Amino acid sequence: MTSRDRRTLPTSPFDGGGPQAHPIPIRSPGGSSPGSFRSPPFGQDTASDTGRNAAGSYGTHAFLLQGTGSWHPAVGSLQSKVQALQEKAPESALTASLLQDEEACPASPPEGAWAPSSPLHPASSLMRSTSRTTRLLSTIQEEQAAVEAKVATARRAPTPASKAIVFGLVNAVAAVPSLIAYAAIVFKDPIYTPYLDLLCKFFFVSSAVHQLVFVCLSALPFAIGQVQDVGLIFMSAMATSIAGLATAQGQGADVALGTSLLTMTISTTVVGIATLLVARYKLAELVQYLPLPVIGGYLGFVGYFCIASGLALACSVSIDTISSWANLASVDALTKLVPAVLSTLAMIMTMEHFNHPLALSGVLTTIVLAFHAGRLLLGWSLEDAMDRGWVLRPAEGKQEFWELWSLFNIHDFKLDGILVSAGLAQIGKLAGLILVVCFGSCMDVAAIQQDLPERIDFDHELVTVGVSNVITGLTGIGYCGSYIFSQTIFTMRAGVFSRWNGIMVAAVELTIFLLPFSIVQYMPNFFFGALLVWFGVEISRDWLFLSFYKLTRIEYGVLWLTFAFVMQLGLEGGIFAGIVLATLYFTYAYAQSQISGLRIFHTMTSNVVRTMDQQAALQVFATHCVVARFQGFVFFGSAHALSRRMDVVAGALVSDPSAGDADAPPPAELALAEAAARTGEAFSGTRHTQAVAALRAAPRFLVLDFTRVRGMDATGARTFAVLCRDLLALGVTPLLAALDHHGVRPLLAAHGVPMGRRAWPPEVGAGAGAGGDGAGSESAAGAGGGWADAAGPLPSHDSGSLAEVMRLPHAAWTALPPGAETARGGADAALVFDGLQAALRYAEDQYVSTAVRYGLCRPPLARLTLADLVRAHLDKLPVVAPGAADDVAATLVQYLDSRVLQYGEVLWRLDAPAQQMFIVEKGSLRVDQHRFGAAAAADRAEDPDAGVVSAEAAGRSFELGPGCVAGSTDFFLARPHGSQAVCSSPVARVLALTRQGLTRLAAEVPQVLAVLQVIIMRANTLDLTVAAEVGHAGQVGD
C-alpha cells in the first residue's frame, strides 16, 4: 500500500468508511421544506428487512399511513430505495409506482400524528395502505437486482479509447512527481547526488515496464502498476550501506553506484520470484503472519524517513541522525524550509478539500511555475538557482537513454567495477525486502477486492506482480513495484474499463525516459522535498498516531518500540526486535487468556436425570466436588499460574471455613443449610446426624477437564504431575477427563502422573430374570457400578426407614471419624475417564452410594412401577386423597402401551412426528438434543438420509432412568422431535401415551389426566433443572 494510496483513496466500506451515503432530499408533510436522511448504499438491505438499522439508513423507518393520519414504522427503507431507484433507473415502472406512494408517505411524522407507541388507527384505509406497501417492498429486491445488473453491464461496456487515454494522462501526471521523489529517497546519500537526474530515468522506465506487464497479464483492465514506496526504505538502506562500504574501502562513486544498481536489480528479480512462489503455493496467508505492530513500526519509520529525507533535500543539508536535525538551524536552510513547508501544506489542503482528479496536478504545476516566476523576479538564471542550491545540477555531459546502463560500471561482462562484498552484505536487507513487498502486494490486492463486486483471482494477480518484478529485474531497470490501488480504484470508479488507460501511462513514462534531457533540472529542490514530507506526514500520521485507536495499548507500545528499535538498530535489527517483542506479548496475552479462560464450576452436574431424593442427596455433597475446565495450549507461560489456581481450589475443598472463628458454623452445617435452601428438604433430627456423617465419609473430587485443551508442553505436563500428587496428599482424588487427544495422556504419563483408568459407567451385562424383568448391573437412573443391585431384593417404598432397611446400626454412621473414607474412589492415583460426563457421573455415583449407605436416599432402582411413580410425585403434592395413588395408576395404565427396547434401539428419531410421549419404567434412555443452525445443517448434510444423529453431533445428551418422562414437550406442542432417543441399557421398558390414548383419557377420566399432568409438570421441572445446570456449565459439545 503506497503513500499515494493513503492520500487519495477513501476508506474502504469494510473499515467503516468508503463511499459515504449522501443526504437525499425528501418531501415533508404539507409541502414544507425538505428534510434529509442518509441513504444506505444502493442494494444494501435496510432495517425493515433485517430487524436492525443498517448503517446510514433512516433510524425509525417510518411513514404516514395513507388516509389515516397515522405514522407507521416501516417505510424509511421504502423511501431510501425509491431515491436509489430514481437515481439508477428513473424510467423504471416500479420507480413510478413507488413515487406515487411516496407522496403520501413522509419520512417523519407530522405534528400531532400517531407515534409508534400509540395504537394503530382502525380506519379501513390502513389495511389498504399496508397491503400496498408490503407488496411494493416484497418486489423491491427484484427491481434492485435488475437495476444493479444494468449498471454492471453499462460499466463493463467498451470504454471509448479517447476517455481511456485522458484518464491515462491523468494517472501519469499523478505518478511522475512521486517517481522523482522515490529516486531521491533511494539515492539519498550525497555520493549519488551528481547522478540523481539520470537515476530518475531508471524509475520512469521501471514503472513503464511494470505498467505494460500489468496491461498484458492482469485480469483488471483498469489496473495501475508502478514502482511502490513499500520497499523503498530497504533499497535506500542498501544504497546507503553500499556507499559507506565503498567509501571505507577507498572506492569511488562509480563503484558505489554500479554496485547499488546491480544489487537492486538482483533484489527486484528475487522479490519477483518470491512473489511467484507465494502465488504458486498459496502462501499469502503466511506472509500476513507478520505482526501488525511490527509492520506499523516499520511504516512509521518509513514516514519519518520520508520527512527527514524531504527536508534534507529541500534545505540542502544532511539529516542522518537525531542530532543532525540541528543542521536546519542555519539561515540558508531556514530560508529554503519556508517554501517546502508551504508547498507541503498546499498539497495536504488540496487533498483534504478537493476531490477533482486534476486538483492535485494543478497545485503541483502551480508550485513549479511559482518558483520560476519568483526566480525571474529576483533576476536569477537557472544556473544561479543551481549555484545557490535551489535546483539540482544535471550530470555532466549528455547521455542518451541507451547509455544509462553504463552506470552499472560493468565492462566486458566483468565485475571489476563492482564491490561484490558490499553487495553480499545486503542479504539480510533482501530478506526484509521480500517480506514487506509480498505483504504490501497482498494488501494491495485485498484492498482492490473490497471495492469490486466480483471476486478477484488473488493468486493470478500476485503472479502478475511477480512477473513484472522479474522482468524489470532481468532488464536491469528493477525497482520493486506492485498495484497502486488508489489509482486503480479511481480508474475503476470512473468507468474506465479499457487497457488503453495503462498503455497511456506507460507511454508517458517511456517518453520522459527517452528525452535527451532530465526534467529534474527544471524543478526546485523544495518541490521534491515537499512531496517527500507530504508522503511522510501521511504515513506517520496513520501509523504512529491514528493507529492508537486500532490497536490495544500494549500493541501500540510495541509499534512505537519497533519504531525506536529501527531508528537505533537499523532495519533488520529493529524489525527482528519488534517481532521478538510481539512474540513476547503474544506469549503473555495467551497465558493470561488461558488463566482467565480457566473456568471453575462448583455446581456442575452430569447429564443423568436422577430422582428427586437423589437430587436432594447430591446437593448435600455439592461442596465436595469441583470441576476445572482448561482450554487452549497449556505451556510454560501459563502452567505455573494454573497450578496456583488449582492449589487454591484444592485448599478450599479440604479447608474448614470456620477455623479461627468460634462463632462460625461448621462446614457440614453450611453445606446442609445450602442444600436445604436449594431442595426444600429438611435436615433435622436423625436425618441431620445421617447427613453430617455422610459428609465426613464422602470423598472429595477435583475434576480436571482437558476437553478443550489443544496441546501441552513438557512444563505443563510436569506442573500437572506435581498438582496430582499434591491433591492425592490432601485426600482429594483427581479425576482426569478427555486426555486421549493432542498427545496429552502420553505426556502426562511420561512425567509421572499416577493414573488409574476407569470406564464409567461399567460395562452393562445381560438382563437377569426371565422375561427381561430383571435388572442388569447398570443403574437405570444413572447410578452405575452394580452396587445398587448386588444387595438382593430392593426395599419397597413402604418399608421402614432407610437405616433399618440397610440394617446400618446407628453407631455405624455416628462414630466415623472425619476423613475416615476420604480414600474412597481410589485416592492412591488419579482416575482417567474418556470424557467429562463419565467423570461427573462417576463422582455422582459415589455420592449417591454414600447417601444410600447413610440413609439419605433410596437406592437407585433398576425398575420403577407406574404406581411407585405416581406415589412418589403425589406424596409431595397431595392433589388426590391419600391412598388413591394405586387407583390412579391402575386406571392410567389402561391408556398406556408397553414397549420393550434393546440396547441401541432408537425410540424416536430426529424430526420424526411426536405422536407419543413415554414414561421410563425400567432401564435407561439417552436423549440427544439436536444442534440447530449452521452447525446442525453441516452435520446432517453429511448423511441426510440416516435419520439418526450421532451423540457427537447432538447439542446435549441426557440420561433418563426409571420414573422419567420422555418426549412430552414435543408431544404437547405437536411439533417434530428436536432430539433422538436411544436405549442405553441392555434392556428398557417404556410406557407410551399416544394421541388417541390422550383423547380417550380426557374424555373418560379427566381427573386421572389432571394427575398425569401434575406428574409430567414435576418431571419436566426436574429435567429443566438439570438442563439449566448443564447449560450453565457449558457442557462439552456446545
Short mmCIF file of C-alpha atoms in Angstrom, two decimals, residues 282-453:
data_model
loop_
_atom_site.label_atom_id
_atom_site.label_comp_id
_atom_site.label_asym_id
_atom_site.label_seq_id
_atom_site.Cartn_x
_atom_site.Cartn_y
_atom_site.Cartn_z
CA LYS A 282 -0.80 -20.12 -1.96
CA LEU A 283 1.39 -18.79 0.84
CA ALA A 284 -0.19 -15.35 1.03
CA GLU A 285 -1.63 -16.10 4.46
CA LEU A 286 1.83 -16.97 5.79
CA VAL A 287 3.19 -13.64 4.56
CA GLN A 288 0.44 -11.90 6.51
CA TYR A 289 1.53 -13.56 9.76
CA LEU A 290 3.87 -10.64 10.33
CA PRO A 291 2.58 -8.89 13.47
CA LEU A 292 0.72 -5.70 12.63
CA PRO A 293 2.51 -3.63 15.33
CA VAL A 294 5.84 -4.57 13.75
CA ILE A 295 4.61 -3.60 10.29
CA GLY A 296 3.22 -0.41 11.80
CA GLY A 297 6.53 0.43 13.46
CA TYR A 298 8.35 -0.16 10.18
CA LEU A 299 5.89 2.00 8.24
CA GLY A 300 6.16 4.66 10.94
CA PHE A 301 9.88 4.71 10.27
CA VAL A 302 9.14 4.95 6.54
CA GLY A 303 7.14 8.09 7.31
CA TYR A 304 9.91 9.55 9.47
CA PHE A 305 12.47 8.67 6.84
CA CYS A 306 10.47 10.45 4.13
CA ILE A 307 10.14 13.57 6.28
CA ALA A 308 13.84 13.64 7.11
CA SER A 309 14.89 12.94 3.52
CA GLY A 310 12.48 15.54 2.16
CA LEU A 311 13.69 18.29 4.48
CA ALA A 312 17.31 17.36 3.81
CA LEU A 313 16.73 17.56 0.04
CA ALA A 314 14.76 20.80 0.26
CA CYS A 315 17.26 22.57 2.53
CA SER A 316 20.46 21.10 1.04
CA VAL A 317 21.60 19.69 4.40
CA SER A 318 22.28 16.23 5.77
CA ILE A 319 19.84 14.68 8.28
CA ASP A 320 21.08 11.21 9.20
CA THR A 321 20.70 11.10 12.97
CA ILE A 322 18.59 12.78 15.61
CA SER A 323 21.38 15.23 16.39
CA SER A 324 21.78 16.16 12.70
CA TRP A 325 18.39 17.92 12.77
CA ALA A 326 20.37 20.87 14.16
CA ASN A 327 21.62 21.45 10.61
CA LEU A 328 18.30 23.12 9.85
CA ALA A 329 19.17 25.99 12.19
CA SER A 330 21.19 27.93 9.58
CA VAL A 331 19.75 30.96 7.76
CA ASP A 332 20.11 29.34 4.34
CA ALA A 333 18.38 26.15 5.48
CA LEU A 334 15.51 28.05 7.13
CA THR A 335 15.05 30.15 4.01
CA LYS A 336 14.67 27.04 1.89
CA LEU A 337 12.49 25.42 4.55
CA VAL A 338 9.74 28.03 4.20
CA PRO A 339 8.65 27.18 0.61
CA ALA A 340 8.99 23.48 1.37
CA VAL A 341 6.56 23.74 4.32
CA LEU A 342 4.16 25.95 2.37
CA SER A 343 4.19 23.54 -0.57
CA THR A 344 3.51 20.61 1.76
CA LEU A 345 0.58 22.43 3.35
CA ALA A 346 -0.80 23.27 -0.11
CA MET A 347 -0.72 19.59 -1.11
CA ILE A 348 -2.35 18.46 2.13
CA MET A 349 -5.10 21.09 1.97
CA THR A 350 -5.78 20.26 -1.67
CA MET A 351 -6.35 16.61 -0.89
CA GLU A 352 -8.46 17.47 2.16
CA HIS A 353 -10.85 19.86 0.39
CA PHE A 354 -10.88 18.98 -3.32
CA ASN A 355 -11.88 15.71 -4.95
CA HIS A 356 -11.33 16.60 -8.60
CA PRO A 357 -8.67 14.36 -10.15
CA LEU A 358 -6.86 17.36 -11.68
CA ALA A 359 -6.76 19.39 -8.46
CA LEU A 360 -3.51 17.93 -7.17
CA SER A 361 -1.85 18.04 -10.58
CA GLY A 362 -2.81 21.68 -10.87
CA VAL A 363 -1.29 22.52 -7.47
CA LEU A 364 1.94 20.70 -8.32
CA THR A 365 2.23 22.57 -11.60
CA THR A 366 1.48 25.86 -9.84
CA ILE A 367 4.27 25.28 -7.31
CA VAL A 368 6.84 24.78 -10.08
CA LEU A 369 5.59 27.81 -12.06
CA ALA A 370 5.57 29.97 -8.92
CA PHE A 371 9.20 29.09 -8.27
CA HIS A 372 10.25 30.07 -11.74
CA ALA A 373 8.21 33.27 -11.53
CA GLY A 374 9.96 34.14 -8.29
CA ARG A 375 13.32 33.26 -9.77
CA LEU A 376 12.72 35.62 -12.68
CA LEU A 377 11.56 38.42 -10.37
CA LEU A 378 14.81 38.07 -8.43
CA GLY A 379 16.75 38.16 -11.66
CA TRP A 380 18.19 34.68 -11.21
CA SER A 381 19.06 32.50 -14.11
CA LEU A 382 18.61 28.76 -13.85
CA GLU A 383 22.37 28.49 -13.40
CA ASP A 384 22.18 30.92 -10.47
CA ALA A 385 19.47 28.79 -8.85
CA MET A 386 21.68 25.74 -9.23
CA ASP A 387 24.64 27.56 -7.68
CA ARG A 388 22.53 28.59 -4.68
CA GLY A 389 21.29 25.02 -4.16
CA TRP A 390 17.67 25.61 -5.18
CA VAL A 391 17.84 23.30 -8.22
CA LEU A 392 19.78 20.08 -8.83
CA ARG A 393 22.61 20.43 -11.29
CA PRO A 394 22.36 17.91 -14.16
CA ALA A 395 25.05 15.32 -14.70
CA GLU A 396 27.98 16.44 -16.75
CA GLY A 397 27.65 15.78 -20.44
CA LYS A 398 24.65 14.48 -22.31
CA GLN A 399 23.79 10.82 -22.14
CA GLU A 400 21.31 9.12 -24.40
CA PHE A 401 18.93 6.68 -22.78
CA TRP A 402 20.84 3.63 -24.01
CA GLU A 403 23.94 4.92 -22.28
CA LEU A 404 22.31 4.84 -18.85
CA TRP A 405 23.23 1.17 -18.40
CA SER A 406 26.89 2.23 -18.34
CA LEU A 407 26.20 3.44 -14.81
CA PHE A 408 26.33 -0.23 -13.76
CA ASN A 409 30.10 0.06 -14.19
CA ILE A 410 30.31 -3.39 -15.81
CA HIS A 411 32.70 -3.61 -18.71
CA ASP A 412 33.16 -6.62 -20.97
CA PHE A 413 30.89 -8.63 -18.67
CA LYS A 414 33.43 -8.41 -15.88
CA LEU A 415 32.69 -7.36 -12.31
CA ASP A 416 35.91 -5.44 -11.78
CA GLY A 417 33.90 -2.26 -11.20
CA ILE A 418 31.59 -3.91 -8.68
CA LEU A 419 32.26 -4.20 -4.96
CA VAL A 420 30.89 -7.73 -4.60
CA SER A 421 31.44 -7.93 -0.85
CA ALA A 422 29.30 -4.84 -0.31
CA GLY A 423 26.51 -6.37 -2.39
CA LEU A 424 26.61 -9.65 -0.47
CA ALA A 425 26.36 -7.73 2.79
CA GLN A 426 22.80 -6.74 1.83
CA ILE A 427 21.33 -10.27 2.03
CA GLY A 428 19.68 -9.50 5.37
CA LYS A 429 18.02 -6.43 3.91
CA LEU A 430 16.93 -8.52 0.92
CA ALA A 431 15.02 -10.87 3.25
CA GLY A 432 13.21 -7.93 4.79
CA LEU A 433 12.51 -6.50 1.33
CA ILE A 434 10.88 -9.77 0.26
CA LEU A 435 8.63 -9.81 3.32
CA VAL A 436 7.43 -6.22 3.09
CA VAL A 437 6.89 -6.29 -0.69
CA CYS A 438 4.97 -9.59 -0.57
CA PHE A 439 2.95 -8.30 2.37
CA GLY A 440 2.26 -5.00 0.63
CA SER A 441 1.25 -6.70 -2.61
CA CYS A 442 -1.18 -8.97 -0.75
CA MET A 443 -2.70 -5.95 0.96
CA ASP A 444 -3.00 -4.09 -2.35
CA VAL A 445 -4.92 -6.92 -4.00
CA ALA A 446 -7.12 -7.27 -0.91
CA ALA A 447 -7.86 -3.53 -0.95
CA ILE A 448 -8.90 -3.66 -4.62
CA GLN A 449 -11.09 -6.67 -3.87
CA GLN A 450 -13.01 -4.68 -1.27
CA ASP A 451 -14.15 -2.20 -3.92
CA LEU A 452 -15.08 -4.75 -6.56
CA PRO A 453 -18.39 -6.65 -6.65
#
